[in-house]
mmCIF file with all atom_site columns, C-alpha atoms in Angstrom:
data_model
loop_
_atom_site.group_PDB
_atom_site.id
_atom_site.type_symbol
_atom_site.label_atom_id
_atom_site.label_alt_id
_atom_site.label_comp_id
_atom_site.label_asym_id
_atom_site.label_entity_id
_atom_site.label_seq_id
_atom_site.pdbx_PDB_ins_code
_atom_site.Cartn_x
_atom_site.Cartn_y
_atom_site.Cartn_z
_atom_site.occupancy
_atom_site.B_iso_or_equiv
_atom_site.pdbx_formal_charge
_atom_site.auth_seq_id
_atom_site.auth_comp_id
_atom_site.auth_asym_id
_atom_site.auth_atom_id
_atom_site.pdbx_PDB_model_num
ATOM 1   C CA . MET A 1 1   ? 40.435 -92.953 -56.561 1.00 49.00 ? 1   MET A CA 1
ATOM 2   C CA . LEU A 1 2   ? 42.698 -90.381 -57.219 1.00 51.00 ? 2   LEU A CA 1
ATOM 3   C CA . ARG A 1 3   ? 42.078 -90.229 -60.478 1.00 55.00 ? 3   ARG A CA 1
ATOM 4   C CA . LEU A 1 4   ? 38.084 -90.274 -60.069 1.00 51.00 ? 4   LEU A CA 1
ATOM 5   C CA . PHE A 1 5   ? 39.330 -86.182 -58.713 1.00 53.00 ? 5   PHE A CA 1
ATOM 6   C CA . GLN A 1 6   ? 41.723 -85.527 -61.787 1.00 63.00 ? 6   GLN A CA 1
ATOM 7   C CA . ASN A 1 7   ? 38.632 -86.307 -63.827 1.00 65.00 ? 7   ASN A CA 1
ATOM 8   C CA . PRO A 1 8   ? 37.329 -82.445 -64.748 1.00 66.00 ? 8   PRO A CA 1
ATOM 9   C CA . SER A 1 9   ? 34.068 -83.443 -64.869 1.00 64.00 ? 9   SER A CA 1
ATOM 10  C CA . ILE A 1 10  ? 33.616 -85.155 -61.231 1.00 63.00 ? 10  ILE A CA 1
ATOM 11  C CA . ARG A 1 11  ? 35.744 -82.909 -59.882 1.00 62.00 ? 11  ARG A CA 1
ATOM 12  C CA . GLN A 1 12  ? 33.467 -80.172 -60.839 1.00 66.00 ? 12  GLN A CA 1
ATOM 13  C CA . ALA A 1 13  ? 30.328 -82.097 -59.363 1.00 59.00 ? 13  ALA A CA 1
ATOM 14  C CA . THR A 1 14  ? 32.372 -83.048 -55.757 1.00 61.00 ? 14  THR A CA 1
ATOM 15  C CA . GLN A 1 15  ? 33.253 -78.595 -55.937 1.00 63.00 ? 15  GLN A CA 1
ATOM 16  C CA . THR A 1 16  ? 29.484 -78.483 -56.170 1.00 62.00 ? 16  THR A CA 1
ATOM 17  C CA . ASN A 1 17  ? 28.187 -80.719 -53.734 1.00 57.00 ? 17  ASN A CA 1
ATOM 18  C CA . ILE A 1 18  ? 30.571 -79.558 -51.391 1.00 60.00 ? 18  ILE A CA 1
ATOM 19  C CA . LYS A 1 19  ? 29.214 -75.574 -52.195 1.00 59.00 ? 19  LYS A CA 1
ATOM 20  C CA . LEU A 1 20  ? 25.891 -76.554 -51.379 1.00 50.00 ? 20  LEU A CA 1
ATOM 21  C CA . TYR A 1 21  ? 26.434 -78.434 -48.336 1.00 52.00 ? 21  TYR A CA 1
ATOM 22  C CA . GLN A 1 22  ? 27.964 -75.542 -47.160 1.00 53.00 ? 22  GLN A CA 1
ATOM 23  C CA . ARG A 1 23  ? 25.101 -73.797 -48.363 1.00 52.00 ? 23  ARG A CA 1
ATOM 24  C CA . ARG A 1 24  ? 22.547 -75.387 -46.302 1.00 46.00 ? 24  ARG A CA 1
ATOM 25  C CA . ALA A 1 25  ? 24.436 -75.745 -43.350 1.00 46.00 ? 25  ALA A CA 1
ATOM 26  C CA . LEU A 1 26  ? 24.883 -71.955 -43.489 1.00 46.00 ? 26  LEU A CA 1
ATOM 27  C CA . SER A 1 27  ? 22.096 -71.029 -44.385 1.00 42.00 ? 27  SER A CA 1
ATOM 28  C CA . ALA A 1 28  ? 20.906 -73.731 -40.716 1.00 45.00 ? 28  ALA A CA 1
ATOM 29  C CA . LYS A 1 29  ? 23.161 -72.146 -38.687 1.00 50.00 ? 29  LYS A CA 1
ATOM 30  C CA . SER A 1 30  ? 21.794 -68.255 -40.081 1.00 52.00 ? 30  SER A CA 1
ATOM 31  C CA . ASN A 1 31  ? 18.588 -67.882 -38.676 1.00 55.00 ? 31  ASN A CA 1
ATOM 32  C CA . PRO A 1 32  ? 18.177 -69.678 -35.253 1.00 65.00 ? 32  PRO A CA 1
ATOM 33  C CA . SER A 1 33  ? 15.405 -69.568 -33.169 1.00 72.00 ? 33  SER A CA 1
ATOM 34  C CA . LEU A 1 34  ? 15.759 -66.352 -30.832 1.00 69.00 ? 34  LEU A CA 1
ATOM 35  C CA . LEU A 1 35  ? 15.077 -69.244 -27.327 1.00 75.00 ? 35  LEU A CA 1
ATOM 36  C CA . ALA A 1 36  ? 17.963 -71.035 -28.661 1.00 77.00 ? 36  ALA A CA 1
ATOM 37  C CA . GLY A 1 37  ? 20.787 -69.764 -26.526 1.00 71.00 ? 37  GLY A CA 1
ATOM 38  C CA . ASP A 1 38  ? 23.107 -72.631 -27.460 1.00 75.00 ? 38  ASP A CA 1
ATOM 39  C CA . ALA A 1 39  ? 23.039 -71.355 -31.596 1.00 77.00 ? 39  ALA A CA 1
ATOM 40  C CA . GLY A 1 40  ? 26.339 -69.857 -33.305 1.00 76.00 ? 40  GLY A CA 1
ATOM 41  C CA . HIS A 1 41  ? 29.500 -69.232 -32.883 1.00 79.00 ? 41  HIS A CA 1
ATOM 42  C CA . LYS A 1 42  ? 28.393 -66.343 -30.636 1.00 82.00 ? 42  LYS A CA 1
ATOM 43  C CA . ALA A 1 43  ? 26.455 -67.656 -28.100 1.00 80.00 ? 43  ALA A CA 1
ATOM 44  C CA . THR A 1 44  ? 29.677 -70.337 -27.664 1.00 83.00 ? 44  THR A CA 1
ATOM 45  C CA . HIS A 1 45  ? 31.831 -66.865 -27.284 1.00 86.00 ? 45  HIS A CA 1
ATOM 46  C CA . LEU A 1 46  ? 29.335 -65.803 -24.654 1.00 85.00 ? 46  LEU A CA 1
ATOM 47  C CA . HIS A 1 47  ? 28.912 -68.872 -22.611 1.00 87.00 ? 47  HIS A CA 1
ATOM 48  C CA . HIS A 1 48  ? 32.773 -69.022 -22.369 1.00 89.00 ? 48  HIS A CA 1
ATOM 49  C CA . HIS A 1 49  ? 33.180 -65.166 -21.427 1.00 89.00 ? 49  HIS A CA 1
ATOM 50  C CA . LEU A 1 50  ? 30.503 -65.615 -18.523 1.00 89.00 ? 50  LEU A CA 1
ATOM 51  C CA . THR A 1 51  ? 31.957 -68.038 -16.912 1.00 90.00 ? 51  THR A CA 1
ATOM 52  C CA . THR A 1 52  ? 35.391 -66.341 -16.681 1.00 92.00 ? 52  THR A CA 1
ATOM 53  C CA . LEU A 1 53  ? 33.809 -63.083 -15.905 1.00 89.00 ? 53  LEU A CA 1
ATOM 54  C CA . LEU A 1 54  ? 31.553 -65.670 -12.757 1.00 91.00 ? 54  LEU A CA 1
ATOM 55  C CA . ALA A 1 55  ? 34.925 -67.016 -12.422 1.00 92.00 ? 55  ALA A CA 1
ATOM 56  C CA . VAL A 1 56  ? 37.288 -64.001 -11.629 1.00 91.00 ? 56  VAL A CA 1
ATOM 57  C CA . SER A 1 57  ? 34.378 -61.493 -10.026 1.00 88.00 ? 57  SER A CA 1
ATOM 58  C CA . PHE A 1 58  ? 32.097 -63.488 -8.288  1.00 90.00 ? 58  PHE A CA 1
ATOM 59  C CA . PRO A 1 59  ? 34.710 -64.098 -5.995  1.00 90.00 ? 59  PRO A CA 1
ATOM 60  C CA . LEU A 1 60  ? 36.560 -60.999 -5.277  1.00 89.00 ? 60  LEU A CA 1
ATOM 61  C CA . TYR A 1 61  ? 32.575 -59.202 -4.481  1.00 87.00 ? 61  TYR A CA 1
ATOM 62  C CA . LEU A 1 62  ? 31.926 -62.101 -1.877  1.00 87.00 ? 62  LEU A CA 1
ATOM 63  C CA . LEU A 1 63  ? 35.711 -61.198 -0.038  1.00 88.00 ? 63  LEU A CA 1
ATOM 64  C CA . THR A 1 64  ? 35.707 -56.959 -1.127  1.00 86.00 ? 64  THR A CA 1
ATOM 65  C CA . PRO A 1 65  ? 34.693 -55.806 2.330   1.00 86.00 ? 65  PRO A CA 1
ATOM 66  C CA . ALA A 1 66  ? 31.354 -54.021 3.203   1.00 80.00 ? 66  ALA A CA 1
ATOM 67  C CA . SER A 1 67  ? 32.334 -51.116 4.315   1.00 82.00 ? 67  SER A CA 1
ATOM 68  C CA . TYR A 1 68  ? 34.079 -50.454 0.157   1.00 83.00 ? 68  TYR A CA 1
ATOM 69  C CA . ILE A 1 69  ? 30.956 -51.773 -1.717  1.00 82.00 ? 69  ILE A CA 1
ATOM 70  C CA . ASP A 1 70  ? 28.242 -50.780 0.076   1.00 81.00 ? 70  ASP A CA 1
ATOM 71  C CA . GLY A 1 71  ? 24.648 -49.568 -0.810  1.00 84.00 ? 71  GLY A CA 1
ATOM 72  C CA . THR A 1 72  ? 24.411 -48.666 -4.258  1.00 86.00 ? 72  THR A CA 1
ATOM 73  C CA . VAL A 1 73  ? 27.818 -50.080 -5.464  1.00 87.00 ? 73  VAL A CA 1
ATOM 74  C CA . ASP A 1 74  ? 26.958 -53.295 -3.718  1.00 87.00 ? 74  ASP A CA 1
ATOM 75  C CA . LYS A 1 75  ? 23.348 -53.194 -5.651  1.00 90.00 ? 75  LYS A CA 1
ATOM 76  C CA . THR A 1 76  ? 24.737 -52.894 -9.420  1.00 89.00 ? 76  THR A CA 1
ATOM 77  C CA . LEU A 1 77  ? 27.462 -55.469 -8.691  1.00 89.00 ? 77  LEU A CA 1
ATOM 78  C CA . GLY A 1 78  ? 24.838 -58.209 -7.138  1.00 89.00 ? 78  GLY A CA 1
ATOM 79  C CA . LEU A 1 79  ? 22.690 -57.377 -10.990 1.00 92.00 ? 79  LEU A CA 1
ATOM 80  C CA . VAL A 1 80  ? 25.973 -57.620 -13.038 1.00 91.00 ? 80  VAL A CA 1
ATOM 81  C CA . VAL A 1 81  ? 26.387 -61.127 -10.886 1.00 91.00 ? 81  VAL A CA 1
ATOM 82  C CA . SER A 1 82  ? 22.552 -62.049 -11.306 1.00 92.00 ? 82  SER A CA 1
ATOM 83  C CA . THR A 1 83  ? 22.418 -61.039 -15.149 1.00 92.00 ? 83  THR A CA 1
ATOM 84  C CA . ALA A 1 84  ? 25.985 -63.098 -15.243 1.00 91.00 ? 84  ALA A CA 1
ATOM 85  C CA . ILE A 1 85  ? 24.405 -66.246 -13.667 1.00 92.00 ? 85  ILE A CA 1
ATOM 86  C CA . ALA A 1 86  ? 21.097 -66.249 -15.278 1.00 92.00 ? 86  ALA A CA 1
ATOM 87  C CA . GLY A 1 87  ? 22.901 -65.652 -18.614 1.00 90.00 ? 87  GLY A CA 1
ATOM 88  C CA . HIS A 1 88  ? 25.238 -68.474 -18.384 1.00 91.00 ? 88  HIS A CA 1
ATOM 89  C CA . SER A 1 89  ? 22.559 -71.183 -16.594 1.00 92.00 ? 89  SER A CA 1
ATOM 90  C CA . TRP A 1 90  ? 19.867 -69.911 -19.699 1.00 90.00 ? 90  TRP A CA 1
ATOM 91  C CA . ILE A 1 91  ? 22.885 -70.970 -22.307 1.00 89.00 ? 91  ILE A CA 1
ATOM 92  C CA . GLY A 1 92  ? 24.399 -74.178 -20.823 1.00 90.00 ? 92  GLY A CA 1
ATOM 93  C CA . LEU A 1 93  ? 20.539 -75.609 -20.150 1.00 90.00 ? 93  LEU A CA 1
ATOM 94  C CA . ASN A 1 94  ? 20.804 -74.892 -23.863 1.00 89.00 ? 94  ASN A CA 1
ATOM 95  C CA . TYR A 1 95  ? 23.828 -76.729 -24.388 1.00 88.00 ? 95  TYR A CA 1
ATOM 96  C CA . VAL A 1 96  ? 21.596 -79.940 -22.586 1.00 89.00 ? 96  VAL A CA 1
ATOM 97  C CA . ALA A 1 97  ? 19.010 -79.588 -24.138 1.00 88.00 ? 97  ALA A CA 1
ATOM 98  C CA . THR A 1 98  ? 20.566 -79.624 -27.243 1.00 88.00 ? 98  THR A CA 1
ATOM 99  C CA . ASP A 1 99  ? 22.676 -82.779 -26.346 1.00 89.00 ? 99  ASP A CA 1
ATOM 100 C CA . TYR A 1 100 ? 20.057 -84.940 -24.807 1.00 92.00 ? 100 TYR A CA 1
ATOM 101 C CA . VAL A 1 101 ? 16.367 -84.038 -25.556 1.00 90.00 ? 101 VAL A CA 1
ATOM 102 C CA . PRO A 1 102 ? 16.644 -84.954 -29.061 1.00 90.00 ? 102 PRO A CA 1
ATOM 103 C CA . LYS A 1 103 ? 17.488 -88.573 -27.639 1.00 89.00 ? 103 LYS A CA 1
ATOM 104 C CA . ILE A 1 104 ? 13.560 -88.396 -26.163 1.00 89.00 ? 104 ILE A CA 1
ATOM 105 C CA . SER A 1 105 ? 12.255 -86.869 -28.650 1.00 89.00 ? 105 SER A CA 1
ATOM 106 C CA . LYS A 1 106 ? 12.758 -84.528 -31.464 1.00 88.00 ? 106 LYS A CA 1
ATOM 107 C CA . GLY A 1 107 ? 9.285  -82.540 -31.022 1.00 90.00 ? 107 GLY A CA 1
ATOM 108 C CA . LEU A 1 108 ? 10.279 -81.786 -27.501 1.00 90.00 ? 108 LEU A CA 1
ATOM 109 C CA . VAL A 1 109 ? 13.292 -79.476 -27.891 1.00 88.00 ? 109 VAL A CA 1
ATOM 110 C CA . GLY A 1 110 ? 10.883 -76.601 -29.068 1.00 87.00 ? 110 GLY A CA 1
ATOM 111 C CA . PRO A 1 111 ? 8.926  -76.694 -25.448 1.00 91.00 ? 111 PRO A CA 1
ATOM 112 C CA . ALA A 1 112 ? 12.854 -77.898 -23.411 1.00 91.00 ? 112 ALA A CA 1
ATOM 113 C CA . ARG A 1 113 ? 14.261 -74.478 -25.145 1.00 90.00 ? 113 ARG A CA 1
ATOM 114 C CA . VAL A 1 114 ? 11.209 -72.424 -23.606 1.00 92.00 ? 114 VAL A CA 1
ATOM 115 C CA . VAL A 1 115 ? 11.242 -73.991 -20.501 1.00 93.00 ? 115 VAL A CA 1
ATOM 116 C CA . THR A 1 116 ? 15.260 -73.235 -20.179 1.00 92.00 ? 116 THR A CA 1
ATOM 117 C CA . ALA A 1 117 ? 14.093 -69.184 -21.022 1.00 92.00 ? 117 ALA A CA 1
ATOM 118 C CA . LEU A 1 118 ? 11.509 -69.692 -18.278 1.00 94.00 ? 118 LEU A CA 1
ATOM 119 C CA . MET A 1 119 ? 14.295 -70.355 -15.309 1.00 94.00 ? 119 MET A CA 1
ATOM 120 C CA . GLY A 1 120 ? 16.744 -68.339 -16.659 1.00 93.00 ? 120 GLY A CA 1
ATOM 121 C CA . VAL A 1 121 ? 14.055 -65.423 -16.563 1.00 94.00 ? 121 VAL A CA 1
ATOM 122 C CA . VAL A 1 122 ? 12.956 -66.603 -13.254 1.00 96.00 ? 122 VAL A CA 1
ATOM 123 C CA . THR A 1 123 ? 16.987 -66.792 -12.139 1.00 95.00 ? 123 THR A CA 1
ATOM 124 C CA . ALA A 1 124 ? 17.492 -63.154 -13.423 1.00 94.00 ? 124 ALA A CA 1
ATOM 125 C CA . VAL A 1 125 ? 14.091 -61.716 -11.985 1.00 95.00 ? 125 VAL A CA 1
ATOM 126 C CA . GLY A 1 126 ? 14.866 -63.836 -8.465  1.00 95.00 ? 126 GLY A CA 1
ATOM 127 C CA . LEU A 1 127 ? 18.745 -62.990 -7.977  1.00 93.00 ? 127 LEU A CA 1
ATOM 128 C CA . GLY A 1 128 ? 17.714 -59.218 -9.418  1.00 93.00 ? 128 GLY A CA 1
ATOM 129 C CA . LYS A 1 129 ? 15.120 -59.458 -5.994  1.00 94.00 ? 129 LYS A CA 1
ATOM 130 C CA . VAL A 1 130 ? 17.848 -60.378 -4.255  1.00 93.00 ? 130 VAL A CA 1
ATOM 131 C CA . ALA A 1 131 ? 20.434 -58.104 -5.279  1.00 91.00 ? 131 ALA A CA 1
ATOM 132 C CA . VAL A 1 132 ? 18.370 -54.652 -4.890  1.00 92.00 ? 132 VAL A CA 1
ATOM 133 C CA . ASN A 1 133 ? 15.526 -55.759 -2.207  1.00 90.00 ? 133 ASN A CA 1
ATOM 134 C CA . GLU A 1 134 ? 17.281 -57.557 0.668   1.00 86.00 ? 134 GLU A CA 1
ATOM 135 C CA . LYS A 1 135 ? 20.131 -56.692 3.120   1.00 84.00 ? 135 LYS A CA 1
ATOM 136 C CA . GLY A 1 136 ? 23.252 -57.647 2.059   1.00 83.00 ? 136 GLY A CA 1
ATOM 137 C CA . GLY A 1 137 ? 21.906 -58.805 -1.691  1.00 87.00 ? 137 GLY A CA 1
ATOM 138 C CA . VAL A 1 138 ? 23.349 -61.422 -3.178  1.00 88.00 ? 138 VAL A CA 1
ATOM 139 C CA . ARG A 1 139 ? 26.659 -61.273 -1.165  1.00 87.00 ? 139 ARG A CA 1
ATOM 140 C CA . GLY A 1 140 ? 23.983 -61.516 2.267   1.00 86.00 ? 140 GLY A CA 1
ATOM 141 C CA . ALA A 1 141 ? 22.533 -64.605 0.556   1.00 87.00 ? 141 ALA A CA 1
ATOM 142 C CA . VAL A 1 142 ? 25.525 -65.795 0.155   1.00 87.00 ? 142 VAL A CA 1
ATOM 143 C CA . LYS A 1 143 ? 27.241 -65.748 2.842   1.00 85.00 ? 143 LYS A CA 1
ATOM 144 C CA . GLY A 1 144 ? 24.301 -66.391 5.334   1.00 86.00 ? 144 GLY A CA 1
ATOM 145 C CA . LEU A 1 145 ? 24.884 -70.078 3.826   1.00 87.00 ? 145 LEU A CA 1
ATOM 146 C CA . TRP A 1 146 ? 27.610 -70.959 5.755   1.00 85.00 ? 146 TRP A CA 1
ATOM 147 C CA . ARG A 1 147 ? 26.512 -68.763 9.345   1.00 84.00 ? 147 ARG A CA 1
ATOM 148 C CA . PRO A 1 148 ? 25.125 -70.720 11.877  1.00 84.00 ? 148 PRO A CA 1
ATOM 149 C CA . VAL A 1 149 ? 21.516 -70.275 12.598  1.00 80.00 ? 149 VAL A CA 1
ATOM 150 C CA . GLY A 1 150 ? 20.534 -68.221 16.276  1.00 74.00 ? 150 GLY A CA 1
ATOM 151 C CA . LYS A 1 151 ? 18.843 -70.057 18.651  1.00 64.00 ? 151 LYS A CA 1
ATOM 152 C CA . LYS A 1 152 ? 15.062 -68.860 19.198  1.00 63.00 ? 152 LYS A CA 1
ATOM 153 C CA . ASP A 1 153 ? 14.284 -68.709 22.316  1.00 51.00 ? 153 ASP A CA 1
#
């Protein structure tokens, strides 16, 4: 096997095939669909940065006393958290669609990406509305999950 690669014509043909393969791989990845939230190196880094942002900022946001971040600051932080949650879930769902939908049908990958994009938009709009319009914003909604329901007489 080693002697085959010592032959200059075989070595050149092998290098040419490797270069063609690399070009095809780059051309396929350089023009991903706008709906492909998991395509490329930047999307992976964005997903990991959003994970870190949420893991650090969301508990701090919830545990900060309301007197410190009441009003505009609360709404702004709520919108940041809402956007991060929506982006994180959209990219994560694209990873799921990429991994599992082709096992069912390769033709369903496009519609699955549309569904994940719509879910991301609905998440962003819904949490954004809660952050801006509801009393207590996102913080109040999350804390309300652990408050006991008052009895109505």
